mmCIF file of C-alpha atoms in Angstrom:
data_model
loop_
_atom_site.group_PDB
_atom_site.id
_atom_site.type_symbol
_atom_site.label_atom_id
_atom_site.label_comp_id
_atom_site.label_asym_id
_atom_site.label_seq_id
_atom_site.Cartn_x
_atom_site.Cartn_y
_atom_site.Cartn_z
ATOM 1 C CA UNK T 98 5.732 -15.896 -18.537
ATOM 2 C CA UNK T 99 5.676 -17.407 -21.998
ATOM 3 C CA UNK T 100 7.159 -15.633 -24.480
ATOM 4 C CA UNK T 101 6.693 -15.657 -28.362
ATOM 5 C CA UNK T 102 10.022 -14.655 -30.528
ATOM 6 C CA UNK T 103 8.832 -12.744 -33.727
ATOM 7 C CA UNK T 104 11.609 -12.869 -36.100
ATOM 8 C CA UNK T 105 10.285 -10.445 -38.662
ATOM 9 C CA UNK T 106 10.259 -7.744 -35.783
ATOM 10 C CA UNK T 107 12.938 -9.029 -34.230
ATOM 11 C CA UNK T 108 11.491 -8.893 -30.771
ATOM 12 C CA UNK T 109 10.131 -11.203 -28.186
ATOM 13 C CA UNK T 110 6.551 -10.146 -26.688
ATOM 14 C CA UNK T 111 4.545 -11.753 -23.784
ATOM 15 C CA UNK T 112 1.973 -14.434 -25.025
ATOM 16 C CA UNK T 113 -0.402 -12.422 -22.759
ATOM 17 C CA UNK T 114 -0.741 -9.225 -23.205
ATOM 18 C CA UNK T 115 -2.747 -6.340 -20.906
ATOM 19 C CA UNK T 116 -6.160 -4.872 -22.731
ATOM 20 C CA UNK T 117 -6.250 -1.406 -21.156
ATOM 21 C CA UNK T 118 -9.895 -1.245 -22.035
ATOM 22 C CA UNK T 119 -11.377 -2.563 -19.199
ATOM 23 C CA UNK T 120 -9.794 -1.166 -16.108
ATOM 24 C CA UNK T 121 -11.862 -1.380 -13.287
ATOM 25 C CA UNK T 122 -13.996 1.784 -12.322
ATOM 26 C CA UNK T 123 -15.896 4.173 -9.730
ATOM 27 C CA UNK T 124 -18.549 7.005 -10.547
ATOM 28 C CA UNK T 125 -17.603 6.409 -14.105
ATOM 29 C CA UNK T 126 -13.746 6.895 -13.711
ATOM 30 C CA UNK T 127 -10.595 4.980 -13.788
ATOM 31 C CA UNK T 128 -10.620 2.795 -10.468
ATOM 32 C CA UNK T 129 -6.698 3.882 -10.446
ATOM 33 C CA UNK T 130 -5.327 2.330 -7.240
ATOM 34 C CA UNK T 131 -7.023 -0.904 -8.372
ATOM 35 C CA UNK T 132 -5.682 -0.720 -11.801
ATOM 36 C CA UNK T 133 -2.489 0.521 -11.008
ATOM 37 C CA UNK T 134 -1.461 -2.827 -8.995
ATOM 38 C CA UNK T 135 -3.298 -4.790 -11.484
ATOM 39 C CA UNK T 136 -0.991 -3.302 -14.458
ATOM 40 C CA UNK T 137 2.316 -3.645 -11.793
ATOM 41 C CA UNK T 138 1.357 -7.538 -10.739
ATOM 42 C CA UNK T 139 1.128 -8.214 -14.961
ATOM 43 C CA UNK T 140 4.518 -6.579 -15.300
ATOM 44 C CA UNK T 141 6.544 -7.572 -12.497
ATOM 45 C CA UNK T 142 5.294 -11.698 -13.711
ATOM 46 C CA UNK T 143 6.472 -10.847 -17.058
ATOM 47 C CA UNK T 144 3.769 -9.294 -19.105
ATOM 48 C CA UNK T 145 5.408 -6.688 -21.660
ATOM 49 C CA UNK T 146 3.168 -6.140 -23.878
ATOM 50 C CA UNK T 147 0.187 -3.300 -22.913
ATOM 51 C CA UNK T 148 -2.291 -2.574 -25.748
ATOM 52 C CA UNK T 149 -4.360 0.898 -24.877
ATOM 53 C CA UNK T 150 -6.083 2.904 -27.331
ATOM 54 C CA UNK T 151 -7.492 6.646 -28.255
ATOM 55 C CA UNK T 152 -11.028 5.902 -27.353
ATOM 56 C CA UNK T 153 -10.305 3.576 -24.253
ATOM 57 C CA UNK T 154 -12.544 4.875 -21.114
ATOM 58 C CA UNK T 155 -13.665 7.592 -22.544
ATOM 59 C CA UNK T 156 -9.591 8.775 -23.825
ATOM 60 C CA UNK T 157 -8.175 8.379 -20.302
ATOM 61 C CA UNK T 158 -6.834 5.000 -20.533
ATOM 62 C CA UNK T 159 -3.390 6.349 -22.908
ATOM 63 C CA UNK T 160 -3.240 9.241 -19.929
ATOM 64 C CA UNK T 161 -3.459 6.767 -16.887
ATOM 65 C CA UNK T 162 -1.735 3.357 -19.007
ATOM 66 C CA UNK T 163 1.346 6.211 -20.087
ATOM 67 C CA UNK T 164 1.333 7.151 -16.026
ATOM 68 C CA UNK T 165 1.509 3.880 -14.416
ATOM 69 C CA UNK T 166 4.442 2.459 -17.063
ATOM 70 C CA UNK T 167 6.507 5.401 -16.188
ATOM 71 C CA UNK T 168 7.562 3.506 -13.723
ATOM 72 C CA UNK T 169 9.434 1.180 -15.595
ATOM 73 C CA UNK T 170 12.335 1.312 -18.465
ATOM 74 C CA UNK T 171 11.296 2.199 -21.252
ATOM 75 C CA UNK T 172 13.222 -0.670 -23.416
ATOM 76 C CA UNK T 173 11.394 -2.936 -20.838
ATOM 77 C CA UNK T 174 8.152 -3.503 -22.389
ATOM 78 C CA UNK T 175 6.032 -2.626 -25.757
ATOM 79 C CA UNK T 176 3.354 0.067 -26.008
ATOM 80 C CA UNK T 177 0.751 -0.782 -28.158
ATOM 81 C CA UNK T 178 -2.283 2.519 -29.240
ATOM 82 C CA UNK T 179 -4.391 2.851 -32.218
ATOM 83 C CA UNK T 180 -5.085 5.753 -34.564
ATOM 84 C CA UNK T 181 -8.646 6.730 -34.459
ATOM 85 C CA UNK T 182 -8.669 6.164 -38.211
ATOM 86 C CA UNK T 183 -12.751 8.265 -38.494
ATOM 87 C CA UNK T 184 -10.919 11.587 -37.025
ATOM 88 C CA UNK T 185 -8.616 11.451 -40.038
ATOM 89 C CA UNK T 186 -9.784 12.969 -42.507
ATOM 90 C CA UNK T 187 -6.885 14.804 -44.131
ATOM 91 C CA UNK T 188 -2.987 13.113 -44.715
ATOM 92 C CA UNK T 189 -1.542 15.769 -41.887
ATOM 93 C CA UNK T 190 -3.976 14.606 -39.265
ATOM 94 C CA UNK T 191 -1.909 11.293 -38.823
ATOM 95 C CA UNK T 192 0.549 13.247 -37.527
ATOM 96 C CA UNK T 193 -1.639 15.718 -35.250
ATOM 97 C CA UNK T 194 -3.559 12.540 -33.972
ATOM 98 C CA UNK T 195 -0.137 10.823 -33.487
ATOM 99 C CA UNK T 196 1.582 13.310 -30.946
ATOM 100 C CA UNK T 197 -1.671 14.292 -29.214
ATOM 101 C CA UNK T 198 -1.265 10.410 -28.245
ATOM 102 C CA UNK T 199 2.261 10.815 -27.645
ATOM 103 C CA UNK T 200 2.082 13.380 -25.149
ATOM 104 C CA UNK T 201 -1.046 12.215 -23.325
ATOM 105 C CA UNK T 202 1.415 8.566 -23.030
ATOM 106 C CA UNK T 203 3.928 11.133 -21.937
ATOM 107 C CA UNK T 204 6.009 9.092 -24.555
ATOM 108 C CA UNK T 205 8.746 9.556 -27.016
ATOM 109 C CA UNK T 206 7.480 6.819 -28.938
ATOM 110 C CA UNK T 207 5.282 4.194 -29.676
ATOM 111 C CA UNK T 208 5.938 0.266 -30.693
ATOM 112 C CA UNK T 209 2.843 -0.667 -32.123
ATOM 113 C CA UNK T 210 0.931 1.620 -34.015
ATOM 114 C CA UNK T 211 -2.075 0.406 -35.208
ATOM 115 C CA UNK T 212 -4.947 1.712 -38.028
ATOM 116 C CA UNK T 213 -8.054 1.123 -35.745
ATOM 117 C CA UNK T 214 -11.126 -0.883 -36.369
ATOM 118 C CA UNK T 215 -10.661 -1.402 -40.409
ATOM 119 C CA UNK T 216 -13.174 -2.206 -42.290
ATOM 120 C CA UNK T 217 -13.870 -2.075 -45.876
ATOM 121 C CA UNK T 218 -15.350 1.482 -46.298
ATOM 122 C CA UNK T 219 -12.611 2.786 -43.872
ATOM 123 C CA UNK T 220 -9.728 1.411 -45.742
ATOM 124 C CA UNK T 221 -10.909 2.885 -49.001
ATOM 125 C CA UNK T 222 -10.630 5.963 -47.107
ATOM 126 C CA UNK T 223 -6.993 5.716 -45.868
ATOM 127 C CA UNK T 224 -6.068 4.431 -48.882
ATOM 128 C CA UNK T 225 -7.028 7.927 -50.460
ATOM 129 C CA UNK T 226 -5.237 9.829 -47.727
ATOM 130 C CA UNK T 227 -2.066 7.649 -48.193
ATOM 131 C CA UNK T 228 -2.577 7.061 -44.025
ATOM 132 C CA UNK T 229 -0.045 4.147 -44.378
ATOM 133 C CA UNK T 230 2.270 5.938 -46.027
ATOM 134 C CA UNK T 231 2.203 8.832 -43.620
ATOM 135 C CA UNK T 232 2.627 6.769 -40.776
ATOM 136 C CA UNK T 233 6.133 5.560 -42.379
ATOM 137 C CA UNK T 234 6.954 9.105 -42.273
ATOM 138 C CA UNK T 235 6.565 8.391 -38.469
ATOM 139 C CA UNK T 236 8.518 5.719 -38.103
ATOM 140 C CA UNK T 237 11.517 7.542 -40.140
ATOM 141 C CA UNK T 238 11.139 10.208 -37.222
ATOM 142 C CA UNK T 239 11.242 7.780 -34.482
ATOM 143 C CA UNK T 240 8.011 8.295 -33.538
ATOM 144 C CA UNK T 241 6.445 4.584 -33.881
ATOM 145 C CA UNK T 242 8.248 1.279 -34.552
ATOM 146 C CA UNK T 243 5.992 -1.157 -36.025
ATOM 147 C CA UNK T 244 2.860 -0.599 -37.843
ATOM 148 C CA UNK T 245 -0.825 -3.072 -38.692
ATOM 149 C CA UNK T 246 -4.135 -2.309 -37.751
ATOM 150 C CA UNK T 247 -7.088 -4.026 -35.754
ATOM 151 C CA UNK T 248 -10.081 -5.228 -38.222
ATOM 152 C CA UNK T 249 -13.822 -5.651 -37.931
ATOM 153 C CA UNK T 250 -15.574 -6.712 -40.769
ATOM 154 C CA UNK T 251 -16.006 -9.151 -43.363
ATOM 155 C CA UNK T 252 -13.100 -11.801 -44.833
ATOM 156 C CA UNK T 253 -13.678 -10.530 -48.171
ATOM 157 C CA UNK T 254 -12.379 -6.828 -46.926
ATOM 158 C CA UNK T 255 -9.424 -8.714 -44.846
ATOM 159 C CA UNK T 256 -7.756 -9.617 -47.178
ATOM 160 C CA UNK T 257 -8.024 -7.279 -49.528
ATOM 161 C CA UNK T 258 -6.045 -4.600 -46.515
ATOM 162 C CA UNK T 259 -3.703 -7.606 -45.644
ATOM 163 C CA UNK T 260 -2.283 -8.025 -49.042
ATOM 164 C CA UNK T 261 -2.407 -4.399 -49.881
ATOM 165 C CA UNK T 262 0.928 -3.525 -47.598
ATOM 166 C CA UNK T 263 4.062 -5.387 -45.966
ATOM 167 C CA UNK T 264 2.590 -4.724 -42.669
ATOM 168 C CA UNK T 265 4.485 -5.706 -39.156
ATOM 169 C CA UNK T 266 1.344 -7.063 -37.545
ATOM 170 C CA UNK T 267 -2.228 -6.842 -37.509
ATOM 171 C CA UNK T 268 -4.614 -7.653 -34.701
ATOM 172 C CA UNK T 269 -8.049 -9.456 -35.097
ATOM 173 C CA UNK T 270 -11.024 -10.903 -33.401
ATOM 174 C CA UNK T 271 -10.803 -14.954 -32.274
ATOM 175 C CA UNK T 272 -11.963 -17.714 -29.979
ATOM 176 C CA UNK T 273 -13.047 -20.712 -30.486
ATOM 177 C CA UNK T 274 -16.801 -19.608 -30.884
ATOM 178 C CA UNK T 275 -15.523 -16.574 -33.297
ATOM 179 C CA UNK T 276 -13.931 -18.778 -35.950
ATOM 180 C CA UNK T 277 -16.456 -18.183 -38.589
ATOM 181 C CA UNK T 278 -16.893 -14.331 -38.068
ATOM 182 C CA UNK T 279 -15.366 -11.649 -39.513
ATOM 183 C CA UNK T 280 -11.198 -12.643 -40.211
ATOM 184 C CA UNK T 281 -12.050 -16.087 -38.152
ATOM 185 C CA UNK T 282 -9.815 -18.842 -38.999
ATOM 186 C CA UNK T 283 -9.803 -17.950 -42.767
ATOM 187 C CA UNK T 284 -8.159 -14.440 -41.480
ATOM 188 C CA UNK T 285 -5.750 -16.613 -39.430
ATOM 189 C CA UNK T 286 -4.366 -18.782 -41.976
ATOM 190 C CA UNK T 287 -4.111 -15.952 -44.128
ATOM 191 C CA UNK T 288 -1.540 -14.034 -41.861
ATOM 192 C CA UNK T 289 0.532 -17.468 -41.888
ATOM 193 C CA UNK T 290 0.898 -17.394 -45.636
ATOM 194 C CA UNK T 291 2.163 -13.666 -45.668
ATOM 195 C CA UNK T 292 3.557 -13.595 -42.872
ATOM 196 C CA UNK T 293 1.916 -11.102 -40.745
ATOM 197 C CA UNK T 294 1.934 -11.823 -37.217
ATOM 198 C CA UNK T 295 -1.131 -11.494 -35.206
ATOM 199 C CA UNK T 296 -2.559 -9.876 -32.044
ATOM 200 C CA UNK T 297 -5.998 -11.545 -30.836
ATOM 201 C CA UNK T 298 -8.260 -9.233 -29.018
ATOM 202 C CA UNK T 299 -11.913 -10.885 -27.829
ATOM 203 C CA UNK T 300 -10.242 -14.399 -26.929
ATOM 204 C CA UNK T 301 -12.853 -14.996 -24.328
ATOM 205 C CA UNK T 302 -15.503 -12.639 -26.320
ATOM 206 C CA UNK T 303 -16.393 -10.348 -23.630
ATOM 207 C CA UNK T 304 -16.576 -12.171 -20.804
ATOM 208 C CA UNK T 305 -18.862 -14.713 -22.341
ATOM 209 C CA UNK T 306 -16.204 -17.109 -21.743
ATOM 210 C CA UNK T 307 -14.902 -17.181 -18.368
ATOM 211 C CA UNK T 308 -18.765 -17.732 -17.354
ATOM 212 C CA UNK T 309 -20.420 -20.202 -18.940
ATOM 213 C CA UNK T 310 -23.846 -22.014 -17.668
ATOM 214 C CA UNK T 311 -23.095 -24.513 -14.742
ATOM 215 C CA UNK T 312 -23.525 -27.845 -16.974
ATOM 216 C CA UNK T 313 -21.135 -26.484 -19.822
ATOM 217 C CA UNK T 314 -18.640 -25.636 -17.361
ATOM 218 C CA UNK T 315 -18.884 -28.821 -15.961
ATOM 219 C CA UNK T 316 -17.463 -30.623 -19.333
ATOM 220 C CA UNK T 317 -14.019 -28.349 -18.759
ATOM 221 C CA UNK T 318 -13.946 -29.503 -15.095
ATOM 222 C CA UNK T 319 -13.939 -32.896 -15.540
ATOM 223 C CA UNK T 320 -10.947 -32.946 -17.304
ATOM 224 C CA UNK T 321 -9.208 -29.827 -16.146
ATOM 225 C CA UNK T 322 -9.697 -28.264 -12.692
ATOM 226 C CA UNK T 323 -7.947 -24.438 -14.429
ATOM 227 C CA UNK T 324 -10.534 -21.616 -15.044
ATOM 228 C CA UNK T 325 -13.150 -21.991 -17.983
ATOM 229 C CA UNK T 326 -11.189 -18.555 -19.473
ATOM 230 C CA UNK T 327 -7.980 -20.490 -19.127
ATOM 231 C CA UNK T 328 -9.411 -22.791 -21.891
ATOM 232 C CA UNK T 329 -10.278 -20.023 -24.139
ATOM 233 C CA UNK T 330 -7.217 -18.231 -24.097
ATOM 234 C CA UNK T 331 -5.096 -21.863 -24.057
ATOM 235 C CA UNK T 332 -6.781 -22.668 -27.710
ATOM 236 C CA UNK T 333 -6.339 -18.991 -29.036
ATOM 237 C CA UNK T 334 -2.825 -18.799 -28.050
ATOM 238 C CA UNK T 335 -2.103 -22.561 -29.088
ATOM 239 C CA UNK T 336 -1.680 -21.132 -32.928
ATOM 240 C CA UNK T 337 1.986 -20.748 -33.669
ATOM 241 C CA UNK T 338 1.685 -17.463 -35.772
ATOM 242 C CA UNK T 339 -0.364 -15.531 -32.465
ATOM 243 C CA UNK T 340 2.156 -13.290 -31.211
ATOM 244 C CA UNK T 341 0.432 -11.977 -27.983
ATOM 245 C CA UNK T 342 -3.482 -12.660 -26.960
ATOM 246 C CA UNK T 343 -4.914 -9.422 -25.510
ATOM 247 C CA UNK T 344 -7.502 -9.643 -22.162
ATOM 248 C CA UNK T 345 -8.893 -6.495 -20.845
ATOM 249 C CA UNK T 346 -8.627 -7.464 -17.277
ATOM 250 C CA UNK T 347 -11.198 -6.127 -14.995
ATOM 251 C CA UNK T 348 -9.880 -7.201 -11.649
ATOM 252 C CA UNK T 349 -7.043 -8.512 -9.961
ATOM 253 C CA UNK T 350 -8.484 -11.990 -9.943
ATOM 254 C CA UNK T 351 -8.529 -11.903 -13.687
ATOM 255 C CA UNK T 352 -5.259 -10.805 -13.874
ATOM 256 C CA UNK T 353 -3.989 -13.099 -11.398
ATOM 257 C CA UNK T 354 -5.406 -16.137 -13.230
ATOM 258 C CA UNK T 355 -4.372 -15.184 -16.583
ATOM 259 C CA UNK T 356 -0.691 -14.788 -15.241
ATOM 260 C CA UNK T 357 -0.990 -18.594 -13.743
ATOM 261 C CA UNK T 358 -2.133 -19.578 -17.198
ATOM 262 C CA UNK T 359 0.375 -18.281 -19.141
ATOM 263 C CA UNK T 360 3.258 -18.836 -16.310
ATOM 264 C CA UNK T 361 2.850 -22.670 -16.581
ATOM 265 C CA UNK T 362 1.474 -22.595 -20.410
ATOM 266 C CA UNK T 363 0.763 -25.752 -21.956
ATOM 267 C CA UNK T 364 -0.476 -26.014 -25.771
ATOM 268 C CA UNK T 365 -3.828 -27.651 -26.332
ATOM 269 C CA UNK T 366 -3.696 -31.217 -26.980
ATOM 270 C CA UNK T 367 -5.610 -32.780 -29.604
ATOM 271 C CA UNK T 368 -8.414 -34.272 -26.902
ATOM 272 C CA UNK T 369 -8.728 -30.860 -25.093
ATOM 273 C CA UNK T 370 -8.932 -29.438 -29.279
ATOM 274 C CA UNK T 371 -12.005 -32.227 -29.384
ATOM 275 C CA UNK T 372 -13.406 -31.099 -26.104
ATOM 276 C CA UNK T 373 -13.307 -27.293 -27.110
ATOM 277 C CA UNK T 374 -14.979 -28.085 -30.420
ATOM 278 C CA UNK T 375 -17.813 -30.193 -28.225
ATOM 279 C CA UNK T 376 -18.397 -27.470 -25.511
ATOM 280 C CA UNK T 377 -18.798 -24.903 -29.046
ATOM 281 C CA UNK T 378 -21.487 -27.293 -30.333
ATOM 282 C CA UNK T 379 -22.999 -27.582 -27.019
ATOM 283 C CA UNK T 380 -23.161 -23.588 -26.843
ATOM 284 C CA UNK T 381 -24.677 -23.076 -30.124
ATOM 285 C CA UNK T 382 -27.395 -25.720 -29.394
ATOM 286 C CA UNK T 383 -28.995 -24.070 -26.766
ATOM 287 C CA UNK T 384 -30.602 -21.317 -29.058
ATOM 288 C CA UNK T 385 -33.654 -19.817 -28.328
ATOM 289 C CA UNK T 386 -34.604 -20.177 -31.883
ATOM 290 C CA UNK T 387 -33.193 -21.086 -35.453
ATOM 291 C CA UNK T 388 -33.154 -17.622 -36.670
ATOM 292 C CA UNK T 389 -29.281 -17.043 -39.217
ATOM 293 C CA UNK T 390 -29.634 -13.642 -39.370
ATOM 294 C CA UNK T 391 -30.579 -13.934 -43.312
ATOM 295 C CA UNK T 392 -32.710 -10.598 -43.405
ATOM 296 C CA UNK T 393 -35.276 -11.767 -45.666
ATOM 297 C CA UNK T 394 -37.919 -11.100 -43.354
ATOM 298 C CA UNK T 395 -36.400 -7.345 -42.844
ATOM 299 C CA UNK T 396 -37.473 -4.276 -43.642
ATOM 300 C CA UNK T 397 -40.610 -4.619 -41.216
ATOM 301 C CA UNK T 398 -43.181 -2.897 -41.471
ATOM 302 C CA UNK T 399 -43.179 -1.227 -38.037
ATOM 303 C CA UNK T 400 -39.483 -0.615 -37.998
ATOM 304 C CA UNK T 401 -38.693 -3.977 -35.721
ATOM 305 C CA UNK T 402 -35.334 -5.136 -36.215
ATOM 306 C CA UNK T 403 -36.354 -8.743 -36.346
ATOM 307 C CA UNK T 404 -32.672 -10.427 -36.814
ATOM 308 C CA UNK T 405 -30.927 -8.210 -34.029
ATOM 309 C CA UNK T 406 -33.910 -8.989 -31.404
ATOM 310 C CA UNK T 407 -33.051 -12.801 -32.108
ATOM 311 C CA UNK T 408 -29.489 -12.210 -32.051
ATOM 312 C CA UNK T 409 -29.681 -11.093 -28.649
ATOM 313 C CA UNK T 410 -31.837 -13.694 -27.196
ATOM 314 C CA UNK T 411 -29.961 -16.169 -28.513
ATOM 315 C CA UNK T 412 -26.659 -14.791 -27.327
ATOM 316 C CA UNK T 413 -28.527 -14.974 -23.838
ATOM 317 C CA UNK T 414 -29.414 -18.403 -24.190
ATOM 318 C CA UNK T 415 -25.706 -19.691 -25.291
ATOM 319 C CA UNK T 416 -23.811 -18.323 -22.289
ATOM 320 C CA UNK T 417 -26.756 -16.687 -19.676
ATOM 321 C CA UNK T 418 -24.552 -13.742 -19.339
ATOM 322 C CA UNK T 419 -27.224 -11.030 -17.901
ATOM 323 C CA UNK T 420 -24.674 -8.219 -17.927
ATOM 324 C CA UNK T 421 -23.604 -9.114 -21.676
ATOM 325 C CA UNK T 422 -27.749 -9.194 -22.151
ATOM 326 C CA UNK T 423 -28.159 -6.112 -20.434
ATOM 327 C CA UNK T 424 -25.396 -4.245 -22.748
ATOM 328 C CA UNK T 425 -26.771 -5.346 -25.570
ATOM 329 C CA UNK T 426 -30.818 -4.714 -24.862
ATOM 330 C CA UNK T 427 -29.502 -1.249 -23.886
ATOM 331 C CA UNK T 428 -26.410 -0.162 -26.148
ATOM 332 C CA UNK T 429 -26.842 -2.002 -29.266
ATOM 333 C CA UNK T 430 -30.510 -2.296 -30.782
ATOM 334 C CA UNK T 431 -32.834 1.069 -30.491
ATOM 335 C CA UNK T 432 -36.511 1.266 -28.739
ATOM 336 C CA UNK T 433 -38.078 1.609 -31.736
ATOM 337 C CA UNK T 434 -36.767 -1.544 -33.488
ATOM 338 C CA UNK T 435 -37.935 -3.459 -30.498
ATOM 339 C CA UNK T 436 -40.062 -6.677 -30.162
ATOM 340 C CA UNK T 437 -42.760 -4.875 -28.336
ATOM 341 C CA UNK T 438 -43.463 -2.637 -31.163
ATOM 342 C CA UNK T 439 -44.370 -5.753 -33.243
ATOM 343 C CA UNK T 440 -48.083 -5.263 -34.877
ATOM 344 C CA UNK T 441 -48.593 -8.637 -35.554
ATOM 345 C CA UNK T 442 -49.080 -8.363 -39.274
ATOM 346 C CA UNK T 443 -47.096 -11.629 -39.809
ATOM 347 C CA UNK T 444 -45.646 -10.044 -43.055
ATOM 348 C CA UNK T 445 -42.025 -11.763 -42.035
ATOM 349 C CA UNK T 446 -43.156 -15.297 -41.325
ATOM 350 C CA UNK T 447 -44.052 -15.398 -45.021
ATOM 351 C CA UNK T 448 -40.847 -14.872 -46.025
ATOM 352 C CA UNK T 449 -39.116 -16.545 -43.489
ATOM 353 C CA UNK T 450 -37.129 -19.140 -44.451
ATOM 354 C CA UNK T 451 -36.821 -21.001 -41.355
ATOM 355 C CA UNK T 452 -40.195 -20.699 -40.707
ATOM 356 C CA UNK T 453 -39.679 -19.287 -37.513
ATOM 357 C CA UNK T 454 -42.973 -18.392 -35.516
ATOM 358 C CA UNK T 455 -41.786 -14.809 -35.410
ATOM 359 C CA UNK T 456 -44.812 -13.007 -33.938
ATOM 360 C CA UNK T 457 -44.527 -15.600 -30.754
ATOM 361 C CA UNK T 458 -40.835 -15.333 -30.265
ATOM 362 C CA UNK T 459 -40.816 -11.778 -30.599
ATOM 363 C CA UNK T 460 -43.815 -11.503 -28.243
ATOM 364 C CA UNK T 461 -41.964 -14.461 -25.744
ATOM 365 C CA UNK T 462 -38.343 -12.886 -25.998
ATOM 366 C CA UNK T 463 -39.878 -9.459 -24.771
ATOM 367 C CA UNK T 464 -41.455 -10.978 -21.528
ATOM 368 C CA UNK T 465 -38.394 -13.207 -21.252
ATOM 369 C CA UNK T 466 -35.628 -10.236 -21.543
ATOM 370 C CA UNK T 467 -37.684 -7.935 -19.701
ATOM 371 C CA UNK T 468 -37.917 -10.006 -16.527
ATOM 372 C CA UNK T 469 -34.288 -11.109 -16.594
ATOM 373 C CA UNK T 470 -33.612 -7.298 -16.381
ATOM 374 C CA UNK T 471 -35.532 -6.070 -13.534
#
């Protein structure tokens, strides 16, 4: 298993590290015989590094991830949770939040502590409540090592919380179709100049990935017969300041081939950087439409929530993922603010700059999404 040394921890961590936020599952519920060899096969090929959280599967994933690495020393690998920064909302909550964790890990202590999801508004917040500065009080009590936080949000608001403490680590979103959103690449060269090393969660964004359409695919084959995610996580973990790249495995297959790429792991060259960069471009060309997400055709009139109805079609149309289509139809845009409630009043293609048809493509994307979900 590759390993990265971090001299400013002074530890060594596995390149790969386990996501415990995708265990497999039945009737809604841990899968845990599944899950349990899954974590044990990662381990016993040299994974050490197992990143969980308060929210994971519905708060059982500290119970069952604490459970399963009983099993091993405790000096043997690193523990990685996350405060659940919105249930903080006094200074001595840190605490309370912090051995409620502790005790569902069945653990004396944690490695990496991390101030979950950041964002702008958020960090204004802890700032108030002095939350970094409480969780130093933890680590004088032995209760967590090292301490960053995982970010989603603008670059602006990145580094304004990256300079704003001498943090051990901090963990953001990249891959190679990610590097203009949110931290991106700015975030990453940022963490090189103060020296922060980094945790990548969403190297193969969700699955989108591992899967790509047949003819995409296709352009990784022909030079490399390895696993389309094996390319993803090879150019995420290729940057020398990435101290462990997080997948939330589903299934033993997944694990399995993650293991092989980061038993035998090679650094991209600069071709297979070229090819990445094509397959990108090729990705972002198939669009359904030209819509940026601008806004200036928003608010409409009948509460349609023009830009996130494009984003999702579009999304479809890059990788044809139907169950990343039907997550997103269903999770992450409201009935209301749907294209069928469109009433044609053409008030947005006025403004549009683009100028999108957006009464046909709202009308088309309906009928398209609609039958690819049956």
């Amino acid at each position: 298993m590759e390993k990265r040394k971090i001299n400013k921890l002074g530890i060594e961590t596995s390149l790969l590290g386990f996501g415990c936020m995708r265990f497999p599952q039945k009737d809604g519920k841990i899968e845990e015989v599944e899950a349990t060899k899954m974590l044990e096969t990662a381990y016993e090929n040299g994974v050490n590094y197992f990143d969980t959280a308060y929210v994971y599967h519905g708060g059982e994933s500290e119970v069952f991830t604490g459970k399963v690495l009983d099993k091993f020393p405790r000096d043997s690998y690193f523990l990685a949770t996350k405060l659940p920064v919105w249930e903080v909302h006094k200074t001595e909550d840190v605490e309370r939040l912090l051995d409620e964790q502790l005790s569902k890990l069945n653990k004396d202590y944690i490695d990496f502590y991390l101030l979950h999801a950041l964002n702008g508004e958020r960090w204004d917040e802890m700032e108030k409540l002095q939350v970094f500065e409480a969780c130093e009080e933890m680590r004088k009590k032995g209760k967590i090592r090292f301490i960053g936080f995982s970010f989603h949000d603008d670059y602006e608001h990145f580094e304004r919380i990256a300079r704003a403490k001498d943090w051990d680590f901090c963990q953001i979103q990249l891959n190679y179709m990610d590097t203009d959103i949110q931290a991106g690449m700015k975030g990453y060269k940022l963490t090189e100049e103060l020296g922060i090393p980094l945790t990548i969660m969403e190297p193969i964004k969700g699955g989108n990935l591992a899967a790509l359409p047949e003819e995409i695919e296709s352009l990784f084959k022909e030079n490399r017969e390895d696993s389309v995610a094996s390319w993803a996580l090879r150019w995420v973990a290729s940057f020398p300041n990435i101290m462990t790249v997080l997948s939330g495995m589903s299934n033993m297959e997944q694990t399995k081939d993650n293991i092989k790429t980061f038993s035998h792991f090679e650094p991209m060259t600069e071709s297979e950087n070229k090819l990445v960069k094509k397959v990108a471009e090729t990705i972002r060309s198939r669009v359904a439409n030209g819509c940026t997400g601008c806004g200036y055709c928003m608010p409409c009139p009948a509460g349609v929530d023009i830009p996130k109805n494009f984003h999702i079609w579009n999304q479809y149309h890059m990788y044809m993922n139907i169950g990343g289509l039907g997550w997103m139809w269903y999770n992450e845009i409201g009935e209301e603010q749907k294209a069928h409630k469109c009433i044609k009043c053409g008030a947005c293609e006025k403004v549009c700059p683009q100028k999108i048809k957006i009464r046909e493509d709202l009308e088309t994307l309906e009928k398209e999404i609609t039958e690819r979900l049956k």
